[in-house]
Amino acid sequence: MQRRAFLQGAGAATVAFGAGVGTAQAKPDHKWKMVTTWPKNFPGLGTGANKLAELIGQMSGGRIEVKVYGARELVPAFEVFDAVSRGTAEMGHGSAYYWKGKSEAAQFFSSVPFGLTGQEMNGWLYYGGGMELWQELYAGFGLVPAAAGNTGVQMGGWFNKEINSVDDLKGLKMRIPGLGGEVLRRAGGTPVNLPGGELFTSLQSGAIDATEWVGPYNDLAFGLYKAAKYYYYPGWHEPGTTLEAMVNKEVFDALPDDLQAIVLNACKVVNQDMLAEYTARNPTALQTLLDEHEVELRKYPDDVLVKLREIANEVVAEIAEKDAFSRKTYASYQKFLTNSKEWSAISDLAYLKARDQLSG
Amino acid sequence: MQRRAFLQGAGAATVAFGAGVGTAQAKPDHKWKMVTTWPKNFPGLGTGANKLAELIGQMSGGRIEVKVYGARELVPAFEVFDAVSRGTAEMGHGSAYYWKGKSEAAQFFSSVPFGLTGQEMNGWLYYGGGMELWQELYAGFGLVPAAAGNTGVQMGGWFNKEINSVDDLKGLKMRIPGLGGEVLRRAGGTPVNLPGGELFTSLQSGAIDATEWVGPYNDLAFGLYKAAKYYYYPGWHEPGTTLEAMVNKEVFDALPDDLQAIVLNACKVVNQDMLAEYTARNPTALQTLLDEHEVELRKYPDDVLVKLREIANEVVAEIAEKDAFSRKTYASYQKFLTNSKEWSAISDLAYLKARDQLSG
């Protein structure tokens, strides 16, 4: 996934303008606009934003009414941050790595290559100091941030040839934005950036050799398996991408305590709900891809993964050199990651191997 | 963890009676009692129940005030279900496998050996039909259930000898209740059931050879590492235990829409929050166990895990034979599990191996 993906990805732009839901109450005290970086109703991400608006309406008994706007309905995708910051909209939904122009550290609040999983992101944000750092960063822009969705582990992507060695990455023209793209570049490939809406035709015409998107649920919806004969690879570059909600801080601070609690907790509900949705829908979509569309799964050889990881560690560590805040955020994230690896070795990783992999 | 663990585990019973929190509002419309199966303020589980009460108070602006009662403060741990069912308390917090006497199928709503992880449980419950089954079961008892916490993968436990083969399990006297205990029994061991409060002395005296509890965070708090020279093993019997909240259905149905939404969504928030807490605190506690207390980690040989898994599959499948509802629940759970395994092989499992395990 990432960035420009959504700039022109608004294929759903014909959908009616705004569709926020409140519960039946004559007069809302607060009428909010939520601008988003997603095409309206985009499965998982856009529908998650809709759900957030709905929940705030329900729990507040209609005292807050939130209208959701898809990318470019009110502002372009990548003006969401500024629009909420200056109060054009009260609320936004996106993902923090889109705002790395404000601070490189923002990427830690979304996902970084070979970084924390979705479950670990929640551990770091809620109990590991991550949320406080995020709040500190966004407060400088008059914003209150909240985690509000997670995709889980994203797939590595679709390739027109098998990747059997690091050499096979050399010259590979792949649509992969952000930090993952930088890792590919240093491994000898050519990362390109294309909006989601252009992936299918670019694959089909051979303009690119490979692309990543999100995972089976979203990749199936985009029909990527139809573009050409492609091999499907597991992911390493976005291992648990956190989506975000942001609220204009003046607007938020003016709310009574109960409505503040409702807004922040609605974000938490959506944060969990979206991960649950991907966790349930990816397996089914994967089955459809494998059984009905005869997609061929492959895995990277170990030496390719080790090389990508080595480069990724360098790329991520360089963020720490940008400024004092980035350094402090990197240190906090890295400490949590180191501890999490030790724990996952005897919990999730050990368990999943025992459950799914040992033959007998 | 499991069952009788908490019957006499109420070491914190000196804590003041009730401590629910509402926000400042003169007169709550609803004064609720929440009875729990945990010792008052038990880390993670009991504090999660406290947080649930607090959230309901905050989001409702004090219209609902919930007082939390530890096990035996109002009713014993294993009368929580009946107490809420008959309206002695409006709300309860526990875990569904405690109520397998009502239906064997209840165990699927907590955790089963070699079953779904915490993240997958949420997928099944919210997007895989699990919640509807759970509601159907509890409606028969006048209860509305909700997932309200998760421990993540629990540890396999503490052993006074290394387990190098299936033979080493023969005659092993281990505190491990429920389905996990039945698996051990069929593998030749002797499962025993002891309350959490007796684990330490039973280990120390040699009355038992081994015990499981929860994981580093809770095991460290209990001081199990001090009981004797023990080896610490990863888990397979409770891979992502869901805690539950239940509300008396008449009470719930009488609430206005906004308060119903607040109660159910507060449960969702706590469901995610507790897993985040364990995900953050287990790694730190593990480090303390390893570095300060020189605990020795071991892993089961593959053939032991394969054997335990084979037996576990039989034990879990037998639940389906109990009655029509159990059969239908098993079928739904099993289908989700099968799909999840295929997906985890190329998502979480593949990713964690690439991140944490490949050397290079």
PDB file of C-alpha atoms in Angstrom, chain A residues 51 55 58-59 61 114-117 119-120 122-123 126-127 153 155 216 234-236 239 258 261-262 265 268-269 271-273 275-277 279-283 286-287 290 297 302 305-306 309 336-337 339-344 346-360, chain B residues 51 55 58-59 61 114-117 119-120 122-123 126-127 153 155 216 234-236 239 258 261-262 265 268-269 271-273 275-277 279-283 286-287 290 297 302 305-306 309 336-337 339-344 346-360:
ATOM      1  CA  LYS A  51     -17.721   2.651  10.820  1.00  0.00           C
ATOM      2  CA  LEU A  55     -19.922   4.517  16.163  1.00  0.00           C
ATOM      3  CA  GLN A  58     -24.398   5.788  18.033  1.00  0.00           C
ATOM      4  CA  MET A  59     -22.508   6.154  21.289  1.00  0.00           C
ATOM      5  CA  GLY A  61     -26.858   9.372  20.903  1.00  0.00           C
ATOM      6  CA  PHE A 114      10.649  -5.737   9.336  1.00  0.00           C
ATOM      7  CA  GLY A 115       9.018  -3.811  12.192  1.00  0.00           C
ATOM      8  CA  LEU A 116       6.182  -4.493  14.639  1.00  0.00           C
ATOM      9  CA  THR A 117       3.108  -6.578  13.754  1.00  0.00           C
ATOM     10  CA  GLN A 119      -0.733  -6.721  17.663  1.00  0.00           C
ATOM     11  CA  GLU A 120       2.689  -5.447  18.686  1.00  0.00           C
ATOM     12  CA  ASN A 122      -1.012  -1.855  19.814  1.00  0.00           C
ATOM     13  CA  GLY A 123       1.322  -2.960  22.599  1.00  0.00           C
ATOM     14  CA  TYR A 126      -0.992   1.793  24.314  1.00  0.00           C
ATOM     15  CA  TYR A 127       1.550   0.375  26.777  1.00  0.00           C
ATOM     16  CA  VAL A 153       0.702  -8.296   7.651  1.00  0.00           C
ATOM     17  CA  MET A 155       1.595  -9.271   1.168  1.00  0.00           C
ATOM     18  CA  PRO A 216      -5.671 -11.094  -0.544  1.00  0.00           C
ATOM     19  CA  PRO A 234       4.552 -12.962   1.343  1.00  0.00           C
ATOM     20  CA  GLY A 235       5.403  -9.580   2.789  1.00  0.00           C
ATOM     21  CA  TRP A 236       8.110  -7.906   4.844  1.00  0.00           C
ATOM     22  CA  PRO A 239       3.953  -5.996   8.711  1.00  0.00           C
ATOM     23  CA  ASP A 258     -17.966  11.992  27.909  1.00  0.00           C
ATOM     24  CA  ALA A 261     -14.069   9.523  25.741  1.00  0.00           C
ATOM     25  CA  ILE A 262     -16.557   8.412  23.091  1.00  0.00           C
ATOM     26  CA  ASN A 265     -12.755   4.896  22.283  1.00  0.00           C
ATOM     27  CA  LYS A 268      -9.977   2.044  19.532  1.00  0.00           C
ATOM     28  CA  VAL A 269     -12.968  -0.049  18.533  1.00  0.00           C
ATOM     29  CA  ASN A 271      -8.609  -0.114  15.389  1.00  0.00           C
ATOM     30  CA  GLN A 272      -9.447  -3.638  16.547  1.00  0.00           C
ATOM     31  CA  ASP A 273     -12.371  -4.124  14.214  1.00  0.00           C
ATOM     32  CA  LEU A 275      -7.708  -5.964  11.986  1.00  0.00           C
ATOM     33  CA  ALA A 276     -10.395  -8.522  12.778  1.00  0.00           C
ATOM     34  CA  GLU A 277     -11.961  -7.888   9.387  1.00  0.00           C
ATOM     35  CA  THR A 279      -7.899 -11.436   9.662  1.00  0.00           C
ATOM     36  CA  ALA A 280     -11.228 -12.981   8.676  1.00  0.00           C
ATOM     37  CA  ARG A 281     -11.412 -11.877   5.046  1.00  0.00           C
ATOM     38  CA  ASN A 282      -7.830 -12.412   3.892  1.00  0.00           C
ATOM     39  CA  PRO A 283      -7.964 -16.203   4.403  1.00  0.00           C
ATOM     40  CA  LEU A 286      -6.641 -16.256  -0.410  1.00  0.00           C
ATOM     41  CA  GLN A 287      -8.606 -19.442  -0.969  1.00  0.00           C
ATOM     42  CA  LEU A 290      -5.610 -20.130  -5.052  1.00  0.00           C
ATOM     43  CA  LEU A 297       2.275 -18.764  -4.194  1.00  0.00           C
ATOM     44  CA  ASP A 302      16.104 -17.141   3.056  1.00  0.00           C
ATOM     45  CA  LEU A 305      14.973 -12.113   3.152  1.00  0.00           C
ATOM     46  CA  VAL A 306      18.173 -11.773   5.181  1.00  0.00           C
ATOM     47  CA  ARG A 309      16.214  -7.229   6.393  1.00  0.00           C
ATOM     48  CA  PHE A 336       9.969  -2.427  21.957  1.00  0.00           C
ATOM     49  CA  LEU A 337      10.820  -4.329  18.773  1.00  0.00           C
ATOM     50  CA  ASN A 339      11.864  -7.156  23.326  1.00  0.00           C
ATOM     51  CA  SER A 340       8.987  -8.292  21.113  1.00  0.00           C
ATOM     52  CA  LYS A 341      11.270 -10.502  19.032  1.00  0.00           C
ATOM     53  CA  GLU A 342      12.457 -12.337  22.102  1.00  0.00           C
ATOM     54  CA  TRP A 343       8.881 -12.855  23.257  1.00  0.00           C
ATOM     55  CA  SER A 344       7.464 -13.834  19.853  1.00  0.00           C
ATOM     56  CA  ILE A 346       8.455 -18.404  22.434  1.00  0.00           C
ATOM     57  CA  SER A 347       4.866 -17.182  21.967  1.00  0.00           C
ATOM     58  CA  ASP A 348       3.300 -16.373  18.577  1.00  0.00           C
ATOM     59  CA  LEU A 349       6.125 -17.651  16.375  1.00  0.00           C
ATOM     60  CA  ALA A 350       6.717 -20.838  18.370  1.00  0.00           C
ATOM     61  CA  TYR A 351       2.998 -21.458  18.605  1.00  0.00           C
ATOM     62  CA  LEU A 352       2.181 -20.911  14.923  1.00  0.00           C
ATOM     63  CA  LYS A 353       5.026 -23.211  13.924  1.00  0.00           C
ATOM     64  CA  ALA A 354       3.772 -25.925  16.273  1.00  0.00           C
ATOM     65  CA  ARG A 355       0.181 -25.520  15.113  1.00  0.00           C
ATOM     66  CA  ASP A 356       0.587 -25.008  11.380  1.00  0.00           C
ATOM     67  CA  GLN A 357       3.898 -26.256  10.240  1.00  0.00           C
ATOM     68  CA  LEU A 358       5.241 -29.323  11.991  1.00  0.00           C
ATOM     69  CA  SER A 359       4.369 -32.416  10.021  1.00  0.00           C
ATOM     70  CA  GLY A 360       3.239 -35.537  11.816  1.00  0.00           C
TER      71      GLY A 360
ATOM     72  CA  LYS B  51     -11.083  -0.654  33.182  1.00  0.00           C
ATOM     73  CA  LEU B  55     -14.946   3.170  30.475  1.00  0.00           C
ATOM     74  CA  GLN B  58     -16.728   7.780  31.337  1.00  0.00           C
ATOM     75  CA  MET B  59     -18.498   7.294  28.026  1.00  0.00           C
ATOM     76  CA  GLY B  61     -21.104  10.607  31.457  1.00  0.00           C
ATOM     77  CA  PHE B 114      -3.864 -25.740  19.139  1.00  0.00           C
ATOM     78  CA  GLY B 115      -6.754 -23.412  18.261  1.00  0.00           C
ATOM     79  CA  LEU B 116      -7.062 -19.775  17.180  1.00  0.00           C
ATOM     80  CA  THR B 117      -4.707 -17.030  18.376  1.00  0.00           C
ATOM     81  CA  GLN B 119      -6.067 -11.968  16.739  1.00  0.00           C
ATOM     82  CA  GLU B 120      -7.781 -14.859  14.966  1.00  0.00           C
ATOM     83  CA  ASN B 122     -11.384 -11.588  17.023  1.00  0.00           C
ATOM     84  CA  GLY B 123     -11.637 -12.442  13.333  1.00  0.00           C
ATOM     85  CA  TYR B 126     -16.583 -10.367  14.793  1.00  0.00           C
ATOM     86  CA  TYR B 127     -16.415 -11.484  11.142  1.00  0.00           C
ATOM     87  CA  VAL B 153      -0.488 -17.009  23.691  1.00  0.00           C
ATOM     88  CA  MET B 155       3.094 -20.222  28.233  1.00  0.00           C
ATOM     89  CA  PRO B 216       5.715 -14.062  31.963  1.00  0.00           C
ATOM     90  CA  PRO B 234       6.254 -22.288  25.394  1.00  0.00           C
ATOM     91  CA  GLY B 235       2.541 -23.003  25.185  1.00  0.00           C
ATOM     92  CA  TRP B 236       0.087 -24.896  23.023  1.00  0.00           C
ATOM     93  CA  PRO B 239      -3.129 -19.871  22.359  1.00  0.00           C
ATOM     94  CA  ASP B 258     -26.740   4.929  23.025  1.00  0.00           C
ATOM     95  CA  ALA B 261     -23.725   0.904  22.178  1.00  0.00           C
ATOM     96  CA  ILE B 262     -21.520   2.284  24.960  1.00  0.00           C
ATOM     97  CA  ASN B 265     -18.128  -0.964  22.627  1.00  0.00           C
ATOM     98  CA  LYS B 268     -14.473  -4.156  22.570  1.00  0.00           C
ATOM     99  CA  VAL B 269     -12.054  -1.535  23.815  1.00  0.00           C
ATOM    100  CA  ASN B 271     -10.810  -6.711  24.525  1.00  0.00           C
ATOM    101  CA  GLN B 272      -8.080  -4.974  22.535  1.00  0.00           C
ATOM    102  CA  ASP B 273      -6.555  -3.171  25.478  1.00  0.00           C
ATOM    103  CA  LEU B 275      -4.122  -8.007  24.607  1.00  0.00           C
ATOM    104  CA  ALA B 276      -2.036  -4.881  24.077  1.00  0.00           C
ATOM    105  CA  GLU B 277      -1.134  -4.895  27.772  1.00  0.00           C
ATOM    106  CA  THR B 279       1.823  -7.942  24.422  1.00  0.00           C
ATOM    107  CA  ALA B 280       3.768  -5.091  26.021  1.00  0.00           C
ATOM    108  CA  ARG B 281       4.290  -6.522  29.505  1.00  0.00           C
ATOM    109  CA  ASN B 282       5.128 -10.147  28.718  1.00  0.00           C
ATOM    110  CA  PRO B 283       8.355  -9.268  26.851  1.00  0.00           C
ATOM    111  CA  LEU B 286      10.383 -12.360  30.223  1.00  0.00           C
ATOM    112  CA  GLN B 287      13.582 -10.334  30.245  1.00  0.00           C
ATOM    113  CA  LEU B 290      15.809 -14.568  32.061  1.00  0.00           C
ATOM    114  CA  LEU B 297      13.919 -21.558  28.577  1.00  0.00           C
ATOM    115  CA  ASP B 302       8.908 -31.468  17.488  1.00  0.00           C
ATOM    116  CA  LEU B 305       4.344 -31.152  19.861  1.00  0.00           C
ATOM    117  CA  VAL B 306       3.083 -33.304  17.006  1.00  0.00           C
ATOM    118  CA  ARG B 309      -1.476 -31.714  18.626  1.00  0.00           C
ATOM    119  CA  PHE B 336     -12.148 -20.615  10.426  1.00  0.00           C
ATOM    120  CA  LEU B 337      -9.114 -22.362  11.928  1.00  0.00           C
ATOM    121  CA  ASN B 339      -8.499 -21.092   6.650  1.00  0.00           C
ATOM    122  CA  SER B 340      -6.441 -19.190   9.226  1.00  0.00           C
ATOM    123  CA  LYS B 341      -3.647 -21.754   9.087  1.00  0.00           C
ATOM    124  CA  GLU B 342      -3.322 -21.353   5.347  1.00  0.00           C
ATOM    125  CA  TRP B 343      -3.211 -17.578   5.711  1.00  0.00           C
ATOM    126  CA  SER B 344      -0.851 -17.484   8.702  1.00  0.00           C
ATOM    127  CA  ILE B 346       2.187 -16.699   4.371  1.00  0.00           C
ATOM    128  CA  SER B 347       1.402 -13.811   6.737  1.00  0.00           C
ATOM    129  CA  ASP B 348       2.133 -13.847  10.476  1.00  0.00           C
ATOM    130  CA  LEU B 349       4.126 -17.086  10.596  1.00  0.00           C
ATOM    131  CA  ALA B 350       6.157 -16.365   7.444  1.00  0.00           C
ATOM    132  CA  TYR B 351       6.752 -12.807   8.577  1.00  0.00           C
ATOM    133  CA  LEU B 352       7.830 -13.611  12.147  1.00  0.00           C
ATOM    134  CA  LYS B 353      10.240 -16.234  10.850  1.00  0.00           C
ATOM    135  CA  ALA B 354      11.754 -13.777   8.391  1.00  0.00           C
ATOM    136  CA  ARG B 355      12.016 -11.042  11.016  1.00  0.00           C
ATOM    137  CA  ASP B 356      13.096 -12.973  14.095  1.00  0.00           C
ATOM    138  CA  GLN B 357      14.589 -16.258  13.134  1.00  0.00           C
ATOM    139  CA  LEU B 358      16.592 -16.302   9.928  1.00  0.00           C
ATOM    140  CA  SER B 359      20.240 -15.798  10.699  1.00  0.00           C
ATOM    141  CA  GLY B 360      22.355 -13.646   8.473  1.00  0.00           C
TER     142      GLY B 360
END
